[in-house]
Tab-separated table of C-alpha atoms (C1' of nucleotides) in Angstrom:
chain	number	residue	atom	x	y	z
W	50	MET	CA	62.280	121.139	64.163
W	51	LEU	CA	64.862	119.290	65.117
W	52	GLU	CA	64.483	115.729	63.561
W	53	LYS	CA	64.897	113.333	66.912
W	54	ARG	CA	67.606	110.891	64.497
W	55	ASP	CA	69.859	114.664	64.315
W	56	LEU	CA	71.755	112.852	67.407
W	57	LEU	CA	72.779	109.470	65.960
W	58	ILE	CA	74.060	111.115	62.795
W	59	ASN	CA	76.135	113.596	64.898
W	60	PHE	CA	77.280	110.867	67.181
W	61	ILE	CA	78.358	108.554	63.754
W	62	LEU	CA	79.886	111.415	62.681
W	63	ASP	CA	82.165	112.081	65.557
W	64	THR	CA	83.016	108.789	65.449
W	65	VAL	CA	84.316	108.247	61.962
W	66	PRO	CA	84.909	110.765	59.066
W	67	VAL	CA	81.995	109.886	56.695
W	68	THR	CA	80.179	112.486	54.615
W	69	ARG	CA	76.723	113.609	56.180
W	70	ASP	CA	74.917	110.994	53.605
W	71	GLN	CA	76.605	108.733	54.522
W	72	ALA	CA	75.893	109.159	58.051
W	73	LYS	CA	72.170	109.574	57.677
W	74	GLU	CA	72.188	106.007	55.917
W	75	ILE	CA	73.439	103.904	58.384
W	76	ALA	CA	71.519	106.334	61.201
W	77	ASN	CA	67.878	105.164	58.935
W	78	SER	CA	68.952	101.840	59.456
W	79	PHE	CA	68.245	101.706	63.102
W	80	HIS	CA	65.218	101.444	64.732
W	81	PRO	CA	63.754	103.934	67.980
W	82	ILE	CA	62.850	101.764	70.894
W	83	GLN	CA	62.250	103.185	75.098
W	84	ILE	CA	63.345	101.230	77.784
W	85	LYS	CA	61.573	102.468	80.976
W	86	LYS	CA	63.949	102.220	84.175
W	87	GLY	CA	64.252	99.064	85.704
W	88	ASP	CA	63.734	97.169	82.276
W	89	PHE	CA	66.078	95.222	80.516
W	90	LEU	CA	67.423	95.620	76.923
W	91	LEU	CA	69.254	92.320	78.106
W	92	ARG	CA	68.286	89.170	80.278
W	93	GLU	CA	70.939	86.663	81.612
W	94	ASN	CA	70.509	83.038	79.110
W	95	ASN	CA	69.543	85.417	76.373
W	96	ILE	CA	71.173	86.557	72.932
W	97	ASN	CA	72.426	89.827	73.105
W	98	ASN	CA	70.555	90.901	69.513
W	99	ASP	CA	70.290	94.768	70.303
W	100	TYR	CA	73.057	97.188	69.018
W	101	PHE	CA	71.763	100.136	71.048
W	102	TYR	CA	72.452	103.703	70.670
W	103	LEU	CA	71.386	105.356	73.525
W	104	GLU	CA	70.431	108.917	72.878
W	105	LYS	CA	68.561	109.130	76.706
W	106	GLY	CA	68.869	108.290	79.751
W	107	LEU	CA	71.454	105.429	82.004
W	108	MET	CA	72.257	101.505	82.128
W	109	ARG	CA	74.052	99.324	83.413
W	110	THR	CA	75.247	95.523	83.460
W	111	PHE	CA	75.233	93.608	85.832
W	112	LEU	CA	75.758	89.936	86.667
W	113	PHE	CA	75.684	87.450	90.000
W	114	ASN	CA	79.357	86.038	90.869
W	115	LEU	CA	79.340	82.369	93.027
W	116	LYS	CA	78.200	84.036	96.341
W	117	GLY	CA	74.930	85.096	94.729
W	118	ASN	CA	75.590	88.363	95.238
W	119	GLU	CA	74.954	91.128	92.313
W	120	ILE	CA	78.244	92.720	90.214
W	121	THR	CA	77.196	96.201	88.195
W	122	THR	CA	80.497	95.823	85.557
W	123	ASP	CA	79.831	98.692	83.538
W	124	PHE	CA	77.073	101.857	83.536
W	125	PHE	CA	76.481	103.503	80.119
W	126	THR	CA	75.575	107.459	79.466
W	127	GLU	CA	73.888	109.422	76.946
W	128	ASN	CA	75.524	109.229	73.249
W	129	ASN	CA	76.956	105.830	73.679
W	130	ILE	CA	76.702	102.547	72.140
W	131	VAL	CA	75.070	99.561	74.422
W	132	PHE	CA	75.862	95.884	73.553
W	133	GLU	CA	77.275	92.846	75.682
W	134	VAL	CA	80.107	91.870	73.122
W	135	THR	CA	80.629	88.443	74.063
W	136	SER	CA	76.732	87.447	73.683
W	137	PHE	CA	76.386	89.814	70.594
W	138	PHE	CA	79.376	88.890	68.574
W	139	ASN	CA	79.685	85.291	69.328
W	140	ARG	CA	76.066	84.214	69.014
W	141	VAL	CA	76.454	83.035	72.854
W	142	ASN	CA	74.151	83.154	76.160
W	143	SER	CA	74.979	86.065	77.690
W	144	GLU	CA	75.750	86.024	81.331
W	145	ALA	CA	75.053	89.488	82.274
W	146	ASN	CA	72.113	91.423	82.147
W	147	ILE	CA	71.591	95.279	80.620
W	148	GLN	CA	69.324	97.122	82.627
W	149	ALA	CA	67.551	101.005	82.373
W	150	ILE	CA	68.816	102.511	85.439
W	151	THR	CA	66.537	105.676	84.108
W	152	ASP	CA	63.779	105.689	81.388
W	153	CYS	CA	66.186	105.366	78.392
W	154	PHE	CA	65.669	106.291	74.845
W	155	GLY	CA	67.418	105.348	71.382
W	156	TYR	CA	67.812	103.206	68.055
W	157	ARG	CA	68.619	99.741	67.873
W	158	ILE	CA	69.592	97.263	65.008
W	159	SER	CA	69.792	93.935	65.241
W	160	TYR	CA	73.112	91.334	64.657
W	161	ASP	CA	72.133	90.095	60.992
W	162	GLU	CA	71.230	94.678	59.916
W	163	LEU	CA	74.298	95.209	61.767
W	164	ASN	CA	76.601	92.458	59.806
W	165	SER	CA	74.687	93.163	56.516
W	166	LEU	CA	75.964	97.071	56.884
W	167	PHE	CA	79.554	95.674	57.792
W	168	HIS	CA	80.252	93.958	54.576
W	169	ASN	CA	78.114	95.806	52.394
W	170	LYS	CA	78.768	99.951	53.560
W	171	PRO	CA	82.484	100.493	53.985
W	172	ALA	CA	81.294	103.310	55.933
W	173	PHE	CA	79.823	101.297	57.995
W	174	ARG	CA	82.516	98.714	58.517
W	175	ASP	CA	84.452	101.650	59.827
W	176	PHE	CA	82.100	102.564	62.209
W	177	GLY	CA	81.199	99.276	63.713
W	178	ARG	CA	85.512	98.546	64.139
W	179	ALA	CA	85.709	102.042	65.540
W	180	ILE	CA	83.162	101.126	68.339
W	181	LEU	CA	84.985	98.373	69.226
W	182	VAL	CA	88.536	100.302	69.358
W	183	LYS	CA	86.679	102.646	71.501
W	184	GLU	CA	85.064	100.696	73.809
W	185	PHE	CA	87.849	97.881	73.868
W	186	ILE	CA	90.062	101.331	74.656
W	187	SER	CA	87.682	102.716	77.888
W	188	SER	CA	87.951	98.659	79.358
W	189	LYS	CA	91.425	98.985	79.598
W	190	LYS	CA	91.808	102.352	80.929
W	191	ARG	CA	89.545	100.957	83.556
W	192	ASN	CA	91.739	98.033	83.857
W	193	TYR	CA	94.633	100.427	84.357
W	194	GLY	CA	92.970	102.448	87.090
W	195	MET	CA	91.275	99.022	89.139
W	196	ILE	CA	95.598	97.945	89.220
W	197	ASN	CA	96.659	101.363	89.945
W	198	ARG	CA	94.196	103.516	91.643
W	199	THR	CA	93.510	103.830	94.783
W	200	ALA	CA	89.392	102.880	95.925
W	201	GLU	CA	89.019	106.500	96.379
W	202	GLU	CA	90.966	107.910	92.756
W	203	ARG	CA	88.380	105.820	91.531
W	204	TYR	CA	85.657	107.234	92.950
W	205	GLN	CA	86.694	110.930	91.989
W	206	ASN	CA	87.230	109.441	88.828
W	207	LEU	CA	83.488	108.250	88.235
W	208	LEU	CA	82.593	111.401	89.699
W	209	THR	CA	84.176	113.668	87.276
W	210	SER	CA	83.511	111.023	84.341
W	211	LYS	CA	80.272	109.828	84.673
W	212	SER	CA	78.639	112.118	87.241
W	213	GLN	CA	74.956	111.708	86.159
W	214	ILE	CA	75.312	108.091	87.190
W	215	LEU	CA	76.534	109.172	90.806
W	216	GLN	CA	73.223	111.280	90.910
W	217	HIS	CA	70.597	108.036	89.854
W	218	ALA	CA	72.363	104.862	90.439
W	219	PRO	CA	72.056	103.413	94.306
W	220	LEU	CA	75.438	103.284	96.002
W	221	LYS	CA	75.723	99.148	96.068
W	222	TYR	CA	75.463	99.513	91.996
W	223	ILE	CA	78.877	102.126	92.101
W	224	ALA	CA	79.974	99.802	94.772
W	225	SER	CA	80.764	96.737	93.198
W	226	TYR	CA	81.305	98.666	90.111
W	227	LEU	CA	84.612	99.930	91.930
W	228	GLY	CA	85.270	96.394	93.396
W	229	ILE	CA	84.262	97.735	97.022
W	230	THR	CA	81.648	97.198	99.735
W	231	ASP	CA	78.868	99.593	100.171
W	232	SER	CA	80.419	100.018	103.721
W	233	THR	CA	83.328	101.008	102.318
W	234	LEU	CA	81.798	103.520	99.849
W	235	SER	CA	80.022	104.898	102.180
W	236	ARG	CA	82.894	105.622	104.664
W	237	LEU	CA	84.928	107.032	101.756
W	238	ARG	CA	81.524	109.398	100.844
W	239	ARG	CA	81.996	110.862	104.698
W	240	LYS	CA	85.164	111.522	103.822
W	241	ILE	CA	84.673	113.767	100.964
C	40	MET	CA	108.987	69.326	56.802
C	41	LEU	CA	106.430	71.900	58.031
C	42	GLU	CA	106.160	75.473	56.724
C	43	LYS	CA	106.366	77.628	59.640
C	44	ARG	CA	103.979	79.809	58.231
C	45	ASP	CA	101.245	76.953	59.073
C	46	LEU	CA	100.947	77.737	62.802
C	47	LEU	CA	99.743	81.517	61.816
C	48	ILE	CA	96.973	79.771	58.933
C	49	ASN	CA	95.864	77.574	61.731
C	50	PHE	CA	95.411	80.312	64.029
C	51	ILE	CA	92.931	82.041	61.461
C	52	LEU	CA	91.317	78.706	60.505
C	53	ASP	CA	90.668	78.617	64.758
C	54	THR	CA	89.359	82.404	64.515
C	55	VAL	CA	86.886	82.498	61.633
C	56	PRO	CA	85.414	80.421	59.229
C	57	VAL	CA	87.224	80.546	55.997
C	58	THR	CA	88.551	78.216	53.678
C	59	ARG	CA	92.213	77.090	53.987
C	60	ASP	CA	92.991	78.894	50.571
C	61	GLN	CA	91.878	82.381	52.106
C	62	ALA	CA	93.810	81.673	55.417
C	63	LYS	CA	97.070	81.483	53.123
C	64	GLU	CA	96.205	84.474	50.921
C	65	ILE	CA	95.830	85.956	55.046
C	66	ALA	CA	99.187	84.664	56.309
C	67	ASN	CA	101.440	85.340	53.144
C	68	SER	CA	100.296	88.592	53.774
C	69	PHE	CA	102.524	89.181	56.842
C	70	HIS	CA	106.302	89.410	57.650
C	71	PRO	CA	108.467	87.706	59.450
C	72	ILE	CA	110.104	88.846	62.078
C	73	GLN	CA	112.411	88.135	65.372
C	74	ILE	CA	112.421	90.012	68.756
C	75	LYS	CA	115.217	89.242	71.331
C	76	LYS	CA	115.159	89.060	75.114
C	77	GLY	CA	114.652	92.566	76.594
C	78	ASP	CA	113.879	94.131	73.473
C	79	PHE	CA	110.946	96.402	72.057
C	80	LEU	CA	108.170	95.824	69.370
C	81	LEU	CA	106.617	99.294	70.176
C	82	ARG	CA	108.177	102.167	72.687
C	83	GLU	CA	106.391	105.074	74.478
C	84	ASN	CA	105.741	108.044	72.533
C	85	ASN	CA	106.165	106.336	68.850
C	86	ILE	CA	103.009	105.155	66.728
C	87	ASN	CA	102.305	101.837	66.959
C	88	ASN	CA	102.208	100.256	63.169
C	89	ASP	CA	102.468	96.297	64.038
C	90	TYR	CA	99.749	93.904	64.193
C	91	PHE	CA	102.048	91.086	65.531
C	92	TYR	CA	101.239	87.571	65.725
C	93	LEU	CA	103.446	86.034	68.036
C	94	GLU	CA	104.055	82.506	67.323
C	95	LYS	CA	106.908	82.130	69.835
C	96	GLY	CA	107.976	83.295	72.997
C	97	LEU	CA	106.218	85.552	75.868
C	98	MET	CA	105.774	89.631	75.543
C	99	ARG	CA	104.419	92.376	78.400
C	100	THR	CA	103.288	95.529	77.823
C	101	PHE	CA	104.160	98.311	80.532
C	102	LEU	CA	104.014	101.806	81.099
C	103	PHE	CA	105.333	104.224	83.771
C	104	ASN	CA	102.064	105.713	86.695
C	105	LEU	CA	102.465	109.073	87.805
C	106	LYS	CA	105.320	108.205	90.346
C	107	GLY	CA	107.419	106.626	87.986
C	108	ASN	CA	106.616	102.728	88.790
C	109	GLU	CA	106.519	100.770	86.103
C	110	ILE	CA	103.356	99.032	85.861
C	111	THR	CA	103.124	95.628	83.751
C	112	THR	CA	99.039	95.910	82.132
C	113	ASP	CA	99.641	93.174	80.215
C	114	PHE	CA	100.568	89.818	79.260
C	115	PHE	CA	100.994	88.141	76.196
C	116	THR	CA	101.670	83.985	75.448
C	117	GLU	CA	101.862	82.451	71.844
C	118	ASN	CA	99.696	81.807	69.464
C	119	ASN	CA	98.598	85.388	70.158
C	120	ILE	CA	97.457	88.926	68.121
C	121	VAL	CA	99.830	91.563	69.865
C	122	PHE	CA	99.481	94.893	69.136
C	123	GLU	CA	98.584	98.464	71.218
C	124	VAL	CA	95.099	99.265	70.496
C	125	THR	CA	94.615	103.082	70.577
C	126	SER	CA	98.268	103.793	69.063
C	127	PHE	CA	97.895	101.532	66.525
C	128	PHE	CA	93.842	102.518	65.503
C	129	ASN	CA	93.930	105.825	66.416
C	130	ARG	CA	97.385	107.090	65.266
C	131	VAL	CA	98.591	108.391	68.118
C	132	ASN	CA	101.605	108.208	69.873
C	133	SER	CA	101.352	105.298	72.500
C	134	GLU	CA	101.952	105.561	76.403
C	135	ALA	CA	102.875	101.951	76.656
C	136	ASN	CA	105.715	99.967	75.748
C	137	ILE	CA	105.922	96.535	73.843
C	138	GLN	CA	108.599	94.737	75.253
C	139	ALA	CA	110.035	90.854	74.344
C	140	ILE	CA	110.166	88.544	77.683
C	141	THR	CA	111.508	85.869	76.283
C	142	ASP	CA	112.971	85.539	72.661
C	143	CYS	CA	110.384	85.471	70.429
C	144	PHE	CA	109.273	85.018	66.685
C	145	GLY	CA	106.446	86.036	64.603
C	146	TYR	CA	104.617	87.703	61.817
C	147	ARG	CA	103.715	91.524	61.472
C	148	ILE	CA	101.704	93.453	58.986
C	149	SER	CA	101.697	97.310	58.828
C	150	TYR	CA	98.647	99.523	59.475
C	151	ASP	CA	98.293	100.309	55.590
C	152	GLU	CA	98.500	96.359	54.679
C	153	LEU	CA	95.720	95.654	57.543
C	154	ASN	CA	93.228	98.244	56.419
C	155	SER	CA	93.653	97.681	52.977
C	156	LEU	CA	93.112	94.118	53.520
C	157	PHE	CA	90.308	95.169	55.866
C	158	HIS	CA	88.652	96.859	53.217
C	159	ASN	CA	89.558	94.600	50.130
C	160	LYS	CA	89.097	90.642	51.693
C	161	PRO	CA	85.705	90.280	53.398
C	162	ALA	CA	87.310	86.900	54.939
C	163	PHE	CA	90.495	89.212	56.803
C	164	ARG	CA	87.307	91.628	57.316
C	165	ASP	CA	86.028	89.049	59.556
C	166	PHE	CA	89.139	87.857	61.544
C	167	GLY	CA	89.896	91.365	61.681
C	168	ARG	CA	86.781	92.010	63.660
C	169	ALA	CA	86.836	88.867	65.600
C	170	ILE	CA	90.711	89.651	66.781
C	171	LEU	CA	88.875	93.017	68.203
C	172	VAL	CA	85.846	90.847	70.320
C	173	LYS	CA	88.641	88.533	71.475
C	174	GLU	CA	90.764	90.988	73.055
C	175	PHE	CA	87.857	92.808	74.105
C	176	ILE	CA	86.447	90.126	75.989
C	177	SER	CA	89.362	89.163	77.397
C	178	SER	CA	89.895	92.866	78.805
C	179	LYS	CA	86.448	92.776	80.354
C	180	LYS	CA	86.993	89.454	81.817
C	181	ARG	CA	90.225	90.596	83.603
C	182	ASN	CA	88.134	93.528	84.698
C	183	TYR	CA	85.997	91.497	86.173
C	184	GLY	CA	88.585	89.395	88.417
C	185	MET	CA	89.376	92.663	89.745
C	186	ILE	CA	86.225	93.917	91.205
C	187	ASN	CA	84.942	90.509	92.327
C	188	ARG	CA	88.493	88.740	92.679
C	189	THR	CA	91.058	88.550	95.707
C	190	ALA	CA	94.216	89.425	94.819
C	191	GLU	CA	95.119	85.591	95.479
C	192	GLU	CA	92.164	84.147	93.561
C	193	ARG	CA	93.785	86.499	90.781
C	194	TYR	CA	97.396	85.150	91.224
C	195	GLN	CA	95.697	81.354	91.093
C	196	ASN	CA	93.959	82.776	87.875
C	197	LEU	CA	97.069	83.738	86.081
C	198	LEU	CA	98.970	80.505	87.057
C	199	THR	CA	96.664	78.070	85.205
C	200	SER	CA	95.932	80.322	82.691
C	201	LYS	CA	99.459	81.361	81.399
C	202	SER	CA	101.495	79.528	83.274
C	203	GLN	CA	104.252	80.162	81.141
C	204	ILE	CA	104.402	83.638	81.997
C	205	LEU	CA	104.926	82.660	85.450
C	206	GLN	CA	107.945	81.235	84.596
C	207	HIS	CA	109.927	83.388	82.857
C	208	ALA	CA	108.559	87.285	84.589
C	209	PRO	CA	109.978	88.335	87.561
C	210	LEU	CA	107.756	88.961	90.531
C	211	LYS	CA	107.567	92.648	90.181
C	212	TYR	CA	106.314	92.382	87.141
C	213	ILE	CA	103.700	90.033	87.893
C	214	ALA	CA	102.439	91.946	91.048
C	215	SER	CA	101.896	95.554	89.540
C	216	TYR	CA	99.453	93.049	86.493
C	217	LEU	CA	97.999	91.621	90.109
C	218	GLY	CA	97.844	95.126	91.282
C	219	ILE	CA	100.115	95.135	94.024
C	220	THR	CA	102.752	95.186	96.153
C	221	ASP	CA	105.639	92.815	95.489
C	222	SER	CA	106.028	92.355	98.848
C	223	THR	CA	102.777	91.372	99.191
C	224	LEU	CA	103.027	88.526	96.348
C	225	SER	CA	106.149	87.465	97.883
C	226	ARG	CA	104.060	86.498	100.756
C	227	LEU	CA	101.508	84.984	98.840
C	228	ARG	CA	103.425	82.790	96.815
C	229	ARG	CA	104.947	81.377	100.620
C	230	LYS	CA	101.410	80.977	101.344
C	231	ILE	CA	100.873	78.481	98.321
S	163	DT	C1'	48.574	107.792	105.813
S	164	DA	C1'	50.372	103.605	107.484
S	165	DT	C1'	53.575	99.680	106.660
S	166	DA	C1'	57.035	97.534	104.259
S	167	DT	C1'	61.100	97.520	101.952
S	168	DT	C1'	64.810	99.402	100.171
S	169	DT	C1'	69.114	102.166	101.085
S	170	DC	C1'	72.723	104.139	103.648
S	171	DT	C1'	75.415	104.820	107.979
S	172	DT	C1'	78.014	103.819	111.733
S	173	DG	C1'	80.627	101.361	115.258
S	174	DC	C1'	83.212	97.207	116.339
S	175	DC	C1'	86.589	94.183	115.548
S	176	DT	C1'	89.323	90.984	111.944
S	177	DT	C1'	91.838	90.657	107.402
S	178	DT	C1'	94.379	92.341	103.720
S	179	DT	C1'	97.197	94.759	102.018
S	180	DG	C1'	101.017	98.480	102.128
S	181	DT	C1'	105.070	100.796	103.549
S	182	DC	C1'	109.769	101.030	104.505
S	183	DA	C1'	114.242	98.387	105.282
S	184	DA	C1'	117.372	95.116	106.093
S	185	DG	C1'	119.190	91.028	103.859
S	186	DT	C1'	119.418	86.783	101.763
S	187	DA	C1'	119.872	84.956	96.481
S	188	DA	C1'	120.136	84.761	92.209
S	189	DT	C1'	121.925	87.046	88.087
S	190	DT	C1'	124.772	89.540	85.109
S	191	DT	C1'	128.273	92.210	83.878
S	192	DT	C1'	133.137	93.533	84.516
M	240	DA	C1'	135.852	84.847	90.209
M	241	DA	C1'	135.534	89.630	92.067
M	242	DA	C1'	132.018	93.534	91.794
M	243	DA	C1'	127.493	95.100	90.828
M	244	DT	C1'	123.085	95.052	89.682
M	245	DT	C1'	118.473	92.766	90.019
M	246	DA	C1'	115.080	90.134	92.231
M	247	DC	C1'	113.224	88.025	96.092
M	248	DT	C1'	111.807	87.483	101.095
M	249	DT	C1'	111.111	88.816	105.755
M	250	DG	C1'	109.724	91.852	109.696
M	251	DA	C1'	107.590	95.762	112.417
M	252	DC	C1'	104.261	98.712	112.099
M	253	DA	C1'	100.573	101.011	109.105
M	254	DA	C1'	96.580	101.993	106.398
M	255	DA	C1'	93.239	100.408	103.593
M	256	DA	C1'	89.115	97.443	103.230
M	257	DG	C1'	86.166	93.689	105.091
M	258	DG	C1'	82.312	91.757	107.802
M	259	DC	C1'	78.600	91.937	110.650
M	260	DA	C1'	75.007	93.666	112.508
M	261	DA	C1'	72.247	97.667	114.819
M	262	DG	C1'	69.961	101.556	113.300
M	263	DA	C1'	68.796	105.746	110.751
M	264	DA	C1'	66.763	107.829	106.579
M	265	DA	C1'	64.344	107.764	101.903
M	266	DT	C1'	61.357	105.338	99.263
M	267	DA	C1'	57.916	102.332	97.547
M	268	DT	C1'	53.545	99.700	98.928
M	269	DA	C1'	49.483	98.568	100.298
DNA sequence: TATATTTCTTGCCTTTTGTCAAGTAATTTT
DNA sequence: AAAATTACTTGACAAAAGGCAAGAAATATA
């Protein structure tokens, strides 16, 4: 039978050049958790203390703007690391929430555990940096899309890159993520 | 007389909790360079091998979209680290250029030098991570501004956060950075 | 199953932004 | 200084997106 943690081990092996034993050691430092649909990995005004490998399910981060409207700033799909960088690394209260869109399962470590691995295990050092680099790059790509693509192109892009999200997230999450109103997204969809 | 490298030393001390001696040691691993207005720190289709502390001057990154239009994706001001994360860390050719908007001066290290410090000097480890975290956060803030602010608000925000840019960059750089056309920015300015 | 709530769509009209083109102003090159 | 290039502005019109409200559809709750 396939040990479940194998997916995390493979994720590590795909992220950074380490041996399978090193990947296993890193994976074994993580702790399994389950998050039910609608529940929160992080609530605003708390410090994010979970560096979370999402094995199964979908999540999002959202916050409220000055008008009180809910803005979805990010979607997370399976086989990715989930955390709120500002709160987690700077140890400050988060403005954002991280919520499960569907039932989720994965593995977490705390900030202290991560830091100890970062300083004591060279393999994890490279892994941690690679994750930061990867997320930073995807944030920059999103920026580029926002300044260089129309709403329709951004929607089409989401459709191909994170199609699972389109199937499970309500329209209003997707609209605010794309930077348009619900009505506009609804009309866009009809057009397609 | 003030040793010029003091600005870099202070930058390190402001970024991460290390002793002045540790900061000096890190700073001394960097090499001074000068870049004239209009010259390039990085040209597209090359690998970015400079992790660059910008002490004096202004820079930008830009690339060409599918229509052949030049898109400015980032501005850099004094007392910041300048690099193209995808190319630098993944050792792949860059799609983007990094160019001096004004005469620039600062200090650089190569990828190999950075990596050796990263693995051998715990103080630098924390510094390197803190820079990645800082840039990642600022990219996320930019995303949030793009989906949640009007063009006028984004312009006003740039005006307060990077006013030096507004004084030295031509309108077309700023317009593409804000995700609007030259005409629209020109009209926005008249309104203000 | 009935009721309530949330999600999504659509019409009407307004505002914002884009496109294209012409013209002026400023800067750079010769 | 003249010529050429680049930067910026503006007008007229078109396209994209927003605001608001009503209603239909789907989902959740009682």
